[in-house]
CSV table of C-alpha atoms in Angstrom, one decimal:
chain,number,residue,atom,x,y,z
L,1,UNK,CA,-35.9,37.8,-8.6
L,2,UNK,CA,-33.4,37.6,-5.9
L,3,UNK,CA,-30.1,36.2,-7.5
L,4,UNK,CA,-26.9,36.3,-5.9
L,5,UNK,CA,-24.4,36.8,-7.3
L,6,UNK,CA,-20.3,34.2,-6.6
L,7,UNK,CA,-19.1,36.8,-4.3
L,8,UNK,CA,-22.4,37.4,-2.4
L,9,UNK,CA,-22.3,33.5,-2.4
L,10,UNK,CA,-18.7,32.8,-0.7
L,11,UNK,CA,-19.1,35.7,1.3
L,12,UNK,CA,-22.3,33.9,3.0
L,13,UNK,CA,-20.9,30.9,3.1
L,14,UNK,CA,-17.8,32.5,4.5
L,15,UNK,CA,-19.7,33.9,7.3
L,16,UNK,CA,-21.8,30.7,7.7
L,17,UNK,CA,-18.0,28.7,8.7
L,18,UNK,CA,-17.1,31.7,10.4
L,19,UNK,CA,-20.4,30.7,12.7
L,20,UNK,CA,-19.9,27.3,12.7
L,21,UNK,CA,-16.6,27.6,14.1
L,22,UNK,CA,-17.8,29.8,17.0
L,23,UNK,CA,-15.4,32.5,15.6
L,24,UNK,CA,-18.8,34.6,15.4
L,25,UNK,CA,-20.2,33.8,18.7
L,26,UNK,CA,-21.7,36.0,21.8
L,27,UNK,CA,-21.3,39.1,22.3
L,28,UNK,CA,-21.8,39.2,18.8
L,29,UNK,CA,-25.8,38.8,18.9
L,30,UNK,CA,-26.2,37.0,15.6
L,31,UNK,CA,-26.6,33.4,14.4
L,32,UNK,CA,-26.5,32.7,10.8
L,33,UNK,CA,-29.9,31.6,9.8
L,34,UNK,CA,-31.6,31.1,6.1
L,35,UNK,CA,-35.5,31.1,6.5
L,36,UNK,CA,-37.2,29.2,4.3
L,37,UNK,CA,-39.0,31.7,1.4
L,38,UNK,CA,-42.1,30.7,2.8
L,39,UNK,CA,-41.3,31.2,6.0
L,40,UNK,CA,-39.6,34.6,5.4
L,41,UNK,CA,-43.2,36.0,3.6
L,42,UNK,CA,-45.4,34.8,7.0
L,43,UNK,CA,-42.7,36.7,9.5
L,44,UNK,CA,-43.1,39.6,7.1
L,45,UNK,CA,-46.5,39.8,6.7
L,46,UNK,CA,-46.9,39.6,10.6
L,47,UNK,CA,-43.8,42.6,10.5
L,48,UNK,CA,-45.6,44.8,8.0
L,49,UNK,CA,-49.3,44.0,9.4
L,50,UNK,CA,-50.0,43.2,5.6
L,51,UNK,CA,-49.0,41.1,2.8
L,52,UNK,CA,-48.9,44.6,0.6
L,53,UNK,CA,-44.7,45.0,1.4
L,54,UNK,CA,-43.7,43.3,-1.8
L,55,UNK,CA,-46.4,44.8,-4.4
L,56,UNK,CA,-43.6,47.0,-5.7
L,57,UNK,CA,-41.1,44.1,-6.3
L,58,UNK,CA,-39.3,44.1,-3.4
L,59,UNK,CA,-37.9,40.7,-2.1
L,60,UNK,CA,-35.7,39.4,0.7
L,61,UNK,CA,-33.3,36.6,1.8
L,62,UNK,CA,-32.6,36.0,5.6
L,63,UNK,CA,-29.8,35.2,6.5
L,64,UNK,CA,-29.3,35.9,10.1
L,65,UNK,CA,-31.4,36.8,13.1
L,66,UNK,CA,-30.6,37.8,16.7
L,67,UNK,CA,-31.2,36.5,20.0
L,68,UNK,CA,-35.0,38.3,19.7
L,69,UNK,CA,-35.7,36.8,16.8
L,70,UNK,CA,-35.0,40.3,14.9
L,71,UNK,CA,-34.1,39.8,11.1
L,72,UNK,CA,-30.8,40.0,9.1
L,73,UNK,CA,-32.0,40.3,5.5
L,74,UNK,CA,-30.4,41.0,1.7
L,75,UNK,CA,-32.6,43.9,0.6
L,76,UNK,CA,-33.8,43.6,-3.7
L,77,UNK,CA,-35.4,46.2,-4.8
L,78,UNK,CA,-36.5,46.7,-7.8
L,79,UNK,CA,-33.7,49.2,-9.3
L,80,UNK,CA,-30.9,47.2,-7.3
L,81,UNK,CA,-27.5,47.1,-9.9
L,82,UNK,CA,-25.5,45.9,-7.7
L,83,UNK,CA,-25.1,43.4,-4.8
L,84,UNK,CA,-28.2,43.1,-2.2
L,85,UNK,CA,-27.5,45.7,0.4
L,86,UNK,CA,-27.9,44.3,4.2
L,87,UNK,CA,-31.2,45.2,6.2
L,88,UNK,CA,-31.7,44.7,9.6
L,89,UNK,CA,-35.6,44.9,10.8
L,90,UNK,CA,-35.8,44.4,14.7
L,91,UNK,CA,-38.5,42.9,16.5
L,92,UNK,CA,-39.7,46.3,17.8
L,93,UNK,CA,-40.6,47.1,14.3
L,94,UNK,CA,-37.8,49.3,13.4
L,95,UNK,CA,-36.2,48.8,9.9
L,96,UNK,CA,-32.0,50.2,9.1
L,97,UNK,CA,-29.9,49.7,6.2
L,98,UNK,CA,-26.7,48.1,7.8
L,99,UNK,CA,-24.5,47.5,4.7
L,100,UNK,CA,-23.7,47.5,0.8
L,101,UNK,CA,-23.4,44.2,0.6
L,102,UNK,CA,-22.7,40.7,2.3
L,103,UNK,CA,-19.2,41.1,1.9
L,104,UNK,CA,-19.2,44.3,3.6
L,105,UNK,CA,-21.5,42.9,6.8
L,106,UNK,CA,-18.6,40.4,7.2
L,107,UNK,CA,-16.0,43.5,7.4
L,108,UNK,CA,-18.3,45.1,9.9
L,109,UNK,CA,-18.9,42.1,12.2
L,110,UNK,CA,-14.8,41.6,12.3
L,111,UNK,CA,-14.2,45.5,13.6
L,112,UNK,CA,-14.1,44.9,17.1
L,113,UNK,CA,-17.8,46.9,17.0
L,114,UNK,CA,-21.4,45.2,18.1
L,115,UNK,CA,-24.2,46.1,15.8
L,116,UNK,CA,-27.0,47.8,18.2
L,117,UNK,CA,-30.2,49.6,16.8
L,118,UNK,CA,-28.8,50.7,14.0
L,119,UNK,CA,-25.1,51.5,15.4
L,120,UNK,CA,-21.9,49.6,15.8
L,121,UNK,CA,-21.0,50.5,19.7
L,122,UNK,CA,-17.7,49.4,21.3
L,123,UNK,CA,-18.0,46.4,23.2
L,124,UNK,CA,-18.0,46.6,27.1
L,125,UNK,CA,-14.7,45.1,28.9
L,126,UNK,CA,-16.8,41.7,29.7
L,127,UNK,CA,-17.4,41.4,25.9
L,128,UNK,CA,-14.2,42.1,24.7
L,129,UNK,CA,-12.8,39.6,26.4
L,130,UNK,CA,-16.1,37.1,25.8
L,131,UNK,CA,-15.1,36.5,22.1
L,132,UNK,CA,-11.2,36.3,20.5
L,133,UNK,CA,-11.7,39.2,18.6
L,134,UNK,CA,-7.8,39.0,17.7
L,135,UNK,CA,-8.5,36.2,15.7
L,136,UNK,CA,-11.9,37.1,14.3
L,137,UNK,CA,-10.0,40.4,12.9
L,138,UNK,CA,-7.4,38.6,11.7
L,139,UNK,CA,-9.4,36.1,9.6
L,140,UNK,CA,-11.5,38.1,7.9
L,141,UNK,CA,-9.2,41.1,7.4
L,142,UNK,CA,-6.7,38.0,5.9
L,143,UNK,CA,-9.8,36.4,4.0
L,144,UNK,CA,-10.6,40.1,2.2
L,145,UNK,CA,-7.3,41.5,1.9
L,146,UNK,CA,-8.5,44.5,4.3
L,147,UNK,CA,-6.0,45.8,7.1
L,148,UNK,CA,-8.8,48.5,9.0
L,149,UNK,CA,-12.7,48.5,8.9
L,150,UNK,CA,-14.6,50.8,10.2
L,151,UNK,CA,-18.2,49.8,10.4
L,152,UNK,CA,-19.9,53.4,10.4
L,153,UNK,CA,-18.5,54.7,7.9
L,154,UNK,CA,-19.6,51.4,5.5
L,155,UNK,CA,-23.0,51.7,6.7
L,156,UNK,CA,-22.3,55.7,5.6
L,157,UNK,CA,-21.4,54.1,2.3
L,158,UNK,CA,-24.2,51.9,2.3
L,159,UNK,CA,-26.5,54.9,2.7
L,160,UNK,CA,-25.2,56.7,0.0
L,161,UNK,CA,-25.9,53.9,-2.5
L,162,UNK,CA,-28.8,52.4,-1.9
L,163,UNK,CA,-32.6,54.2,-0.7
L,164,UNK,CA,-33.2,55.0,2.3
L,165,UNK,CA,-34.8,51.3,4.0
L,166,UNK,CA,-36.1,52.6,7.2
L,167,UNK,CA,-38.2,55.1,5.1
L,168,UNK,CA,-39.1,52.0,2.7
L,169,UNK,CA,-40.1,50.0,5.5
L,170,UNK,CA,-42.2,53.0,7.2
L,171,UNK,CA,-44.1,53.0,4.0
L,172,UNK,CA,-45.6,49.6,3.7
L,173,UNK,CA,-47.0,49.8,7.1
């Protein structure tokens, strides 16, 4: 069963403001989105080809999606002991573990960094100056307590806690 836990909770409701208020905007290609549960199993079955994905317990919550429709999910599994870790399966049919947790994903999206096929790049000139990124940093580093984020090495972190999703992924197809 897919509970979240308070922090998981204020975290995606942090990021959900953080949307609302166009803080989070383009170039950051994501819009904070919560499929329904239904609606979340037909997009998977049509992602996996089958409806075998969640024989082995597995479940997911959306919470975001990008401009191709690709998916921003919180990953249970069925030894998860901590907080969901963030997924991100693209419309291409690739499948990466972005993060350890919502919280983290929030860190990540405030770097200054754009989350691309699995990689955080550096935005291009145009972008930087498309979004206030001054303020976006300062927000959430002021709403965590953090002064530098670096998004690599969290997904590193991420990677070292949790299984390996793109190999999960590759096995239910």
């Amino acid at each position: 069963m897919n509970r979240l836990n308070n922090n998981s909770l204020e975290s995606l409701e942090y990021l959900k403001e953080l949307c609302e208020k166009e803080i989070i905007s383009w170039p950051i290609d994501f819009e904070f989105y919560q499929a329904s549960k239904t609606q979340l199993e037909e997009t998977l079955k049509y992602w996996f080809g089958n409806e075998t994905w969640s024989s082995s317990g597995d479940s997911f919550i959306q919470f975001g999606k990008d401009a191709s429709g690709s998916m921003f999910l919180l990953w249970f599994y069925p030894k998860l002991k901590t907080e969901p870790p963030v997924v991100f399966m693209d419309s291409e049919g690739d499948a990466y573990l972005v993060s350890s947790s919502i919280t983290e994903f929030v860190k990540q999206m405030a770097s200054g960094f754009l989350f691309f096929s699995g990689s955080w790049i550096e935005p291009n000139s145009k972008e930087k100056k498309d979004l206030n990124w001054t303020l976006l940093k300062k927000l959430v580093n002021e709403h965590f307590g953090v002064k530098h984020i670096n998004p690599e090495e969290l997904t590193k972190i991420a990677k070292l806690n949790h299984p390996s999703f793109s190999d999960w992924a590759e096995s239910k197809i």
